[in-house]
PDB file of C-alpha atoms in Angstrom:
ATOM      1  CA  ARG X 188       5.847  16.174   1.933  1.00 58.00           C
ATOM      2  CA  THR X 189       4.020  13.123   3.525  1.00 70.00           C
ATOM      3  CA  GLY X 190       3.298  11.464   0.228  1.00 72.00           C
ATOM      4  CA  LEU X 191      -0.160  10.639   1.562  1.00 77.00           C
ATOM      5  CA  PHE X 192      -1.808  12.478  -1.173  1.00 82.00           C
ATOM      6  CA  ASP X 193       0.523  12.406  -4.109  1.00 78.00           C
ATOM      7  CA  GLY X 194      -1.253  12.316  -7.462  1.00 80.00           C
ATOM      8  CA  GLN X 195      -4.691  12.819  -5.853  1.00 84.00           C
ATOM      9  CA  TYR X 196      -6.921  15.836  -6.603  1.00 88.00           C
ATOM     10  CA  PHE X 197      -9.691  16.349  -4.013  1.00 88.00           C
ATOM     11  CA  THR X 198     -11.381  18.752  -1.662  1.00 93.00           C
ATOM     12  CA  PRO X 199      -9.741  18.276   1.745  1.00 91.00           C
ATOM     13  CA  ASP X 200     -12.267  17.147   4.346  1.00 94.00           C
ATOM     14  CA  VAL X 201     -12.454  15.605   7.838  1.00 95.00           C
ATOM     15  CA  ASP X 202     -11.061  12.374   6.583  1.00 91.00           C
ATOM     16  CA  THR X 203      -8.159  14.250   5.232  1.00 90.00           C
ATOM     17  CA  GLY X 204      -7.356  15.748   8.557  1.00 91.00           C
ATOM     18  CA  LYS X 205      -7.729  12.287  10.097  1.00 91.00           C
ATOM     19  CA  SER X 206      -5.125  10.927   7.695  1.00 87.00           C
ATOM     20  CA  LEU X 207      -2.752  13.650   8.381  1.00 87.00           C
ATOM     21  CA  ILE X 208      -3.066  13.259  12.232  1.00 88.00           C
ATOM     22  CA  GLU X 209      -2.653   9.567  11.937  1.00 84.00           C
ATOM     23  CA  TRP X 210       0.521  10.118   9.934  1.00 77.00           C
ATOM     24  CA  LEU X 211       1.897  12.740  12.303  1.00 82.00           C
ATOM     25  CA  GLU X 212       1.265  10.489  15.236  1.00 83.00           C
ATOM     26  CA  SER X 213       2.653   7.309  13.662  1.00 76.00           C
ATOM     27  CA  GLY X 214       6.293   8.520  13.413  1.00 79.00           C
ATOM     28  CA  GLU X 215       6.729   5.768  10.977  1.00 78.00           C
ATOM     29  CA  LYS X 216       8.767   5.925   7.817  1.00 86.00           C
ATOM     30  CA  LEU X 217       7.066   5.850   4.429  1.00 87.00           C
ATOM     31  CA  ILE X 218       7.433   2.637   2.317  1.00 93.00           C
ATOM     32  CA  SER X 219      11.119   1.946   1.440  1.00 94.00           C
ATOM     33  CA  GLU X 220      12.164   1.395  -2.269  1.00 95.00           C
ATOM     34  CA  ASP X 221      12.949  -2.187  -1.535  1.00 97.00           C
ATOM     35  CA  SER X 222       9.432  -2.775  -0.025  1.00 97.00           C
ATOM     36  CA  TYR X 223       7.779  -0.892  -2.850  1.00 97.00           C
ATOM     37  CA  HIS X 224       9.441  -3.072  -5.452  1.00 97.00           C
ATOM     38  CA  ALA X 225       8.610  -6.231  -3.531  1.00 97.00           C
ATOM     39  CA  VAL X 226       4.992  -5.322  -3.384  1.00 98.00           C
ATOM     40  CA  ILE X 227       4.881  -4.628  -7.145  1.00 97.00           C
ATOM     41  CA  GLU X 228       6.729  -7.897  -8.019  1.00 97.00           C
ATOM     42  CA  LYS X 229       4.428  -9.970  -5.866  1.00 97.00           C
ATOM     43  CA  TRP X 230       1.323  -8.179  -7.234  1.00 97.00           C
ATOM     44  CA  ALA X 231       2.577  -9.015 -10.753  1.00 97.00           C
ATOM     45  CA  ALA X 232       3.332 -12.661  -9.746  1.00 95.00           C
ATOM     46  CA  LEU X 233      -0.334 -12.939  -8.666  1.00 96.00           C
ATOM     47  CA  GLU X 234      -1.256 -11.733 -12.165  1.00 95.00           C
ATOM     48  CA  LEU X 235      -3.232  -8.916 -10.862  1.00 95.00           C
ATOM     49  CA  LYS X 236      -3.760  -5.752 -12.720  1.00 96.00           C
ATOM     50  CA  ALA X 237      -1.229  -3.132 -11.950  1.00 94.00           C
ATOM     51  CA  ASP X 238      -3.888  -0.356 -12.081  1.00 95.00           C
ATOM     52  CA  LEU X 239      -5.674  -1.923  -9.228  1.00 96.00           C
ATOM     53  CA  LEU X 240      -2.804  -1.875  -6.684  1.00 97.00           C
ATOM     54  CA  ASP X 241      -3.350   1.619  -5.329  1.00 94.00           C
ATOM     55  CA  GLY X 242      -7.077   0.809  -4.910  1.00 94.00           C
ATOM     56  CA  GLN X 243      -6.124  -2.217  -2.888  1.00 95.00           C
ATOM     57  CA  THR X 244      -3.701  -0.364  -0.531  1.00 94.00           C
ATOM     58  CA  ARG X 245      -6.305   2.435  -0.257  1.00 91.00           C
ATOM     59  CA  LYS X 246      -8.909  -0.164   0.843  1.00 91.00           C
ATOM     60  CA  LEU X 247      -6.427  -1.755   3.328  1.00 91.00           C
ATOM     61  CA  PHE X 248      -4.580   1.259   4.545  1.00 88.00           C
ATOM     62  CA  GLY X 249      -6.285   4.403   3.334  1.00 86.00           C
ATOM     63  CA  ALA X 250      -3.551   5.434   1.069  1.00 88.00           C
ATOM     64  CA  ASP X 251      -1.859   4.672  -2.255  1.00 92.00           C
ATOM     65  CA  LEU X 252       1.040   2.385  -2.318  1.00 94.00           C
ATOM     66  CA  LYS X 253       3.614   5.114  -2.260  1.00 92.00           C
ATOM     67  CA  ALA X 254       2.019   6.757   0.764  1.00 88.00           C
ATOM     68  CA  ILE X 255       1.854   3.688   3.120  1.00 90.00           C
ATOM     69  CA  THR X 256       4.312   3.130   5.890  1.00 89.00           C
ATOM     70  CA  ASP X 257       6.977   0.496   5.611  1.00 92.00           C
ATOM     71  CA  LYS X 258       5.334  -1.402   8.382  1.00 90.00           C
ATOM     72  CA  GLN X 259       2.101  -1.482   6.335  1.00 92.00           C
ATOM     73  CA  ALA X 260       4.017  -2.613   3.257  1.00 96.00           C
ATOM     74  CA  GLN X 261       5.547  -5.550   5.232  1.00 96.00           C
ATOM     75  CA  GLU X 262       1.973  -6.477   6.271  1.00 95.00           C
ATOM     76  CA  PHE X 263       0.933  -6.298   2.661  1.00 97.00           C
ATOM     77  CA  ILE X 264       3.850  -8.209   1.537  1.00 97.00           C
ATOM     78  CA  SER X 265       2.962 -10.929   4.033  1.00 97.00           C
ATOM     79  CA  GLN X 266      -0.675 -11.073   2.650  1.00 96.00           C
ATOM     80  CA  LEU X 267       0.634 -11.279  -0.967  1.00 97.00           C
ATOM     81  CA  ASP X 268       3.013 -14.024  -0.017  1.00 97.00           C
ATOM     82  CA  GLU X 269       0.105 -16.084   1.545  1.00 96.00           C
ATOM     83  CA  LYS X 270      -1.854 -15.557  -1.721  1.00 95.00           C
ATOM     84  CA  LEU X 271       1.106 -16.787  -3.805  1.00 95.00           C
ATOM     85  CA  LYS X 272       1.383 -19.940  -1.555  1.00 95.00           C
ATOM     86  CA  LEU X 273      -2.188 -20.624  -2.167  1.00 94.00           C
ATOM     87  CA  LYS X 274      -1.853 -20.109  -5.917  1.00 90.00           C
ATOM     88  CA  GLU X 275       1.240 -22.337  -6.027  1.00 91.00           C
ATOM     89  CA  SER X 276      -0.533 -25.113  -4.050  1.00 91.00           C
ATOM     90  CA  LYS X 277      -3.578 -25.069  -6.366  1.00 86.00           C
ATOM     91  CA  GLY X 278      -1.297 -25.079  -9.470  1.00 75.00           C
ATOM     92  CA  ALA X 279       0.855 -27.983  -8.246  1.00 58.00           C
TER      93      ALA X 279
END
C-alpha cells in the first residue's frame, strides 16, 4: 500500500527495509495528482524522454515518481522550473 515498489520486481534486501522504514517514519503523503501531473508536464516541456522520468526520481529520491512524497515532488518541480528558466533564457 505504500506505492514505493509499484511495478517493480525484485528480491527484497536491506535497502528495501531502509526504504520502508524511511517511509514509515516520514509520515508524509505520497505525491498528489496535481503534483504528479505538474512533474510530467514540466518534464515534457524540457523535451526529456518520458521513459527516463522514473529513473531520475529513483536517482534523486530512491523511488519511482508515483512513490515519492508530495514534499519531494515539490522539490523536484522547483528543480524542473529552474531548468525551464535556463532553457528559456538560452532560447531568447
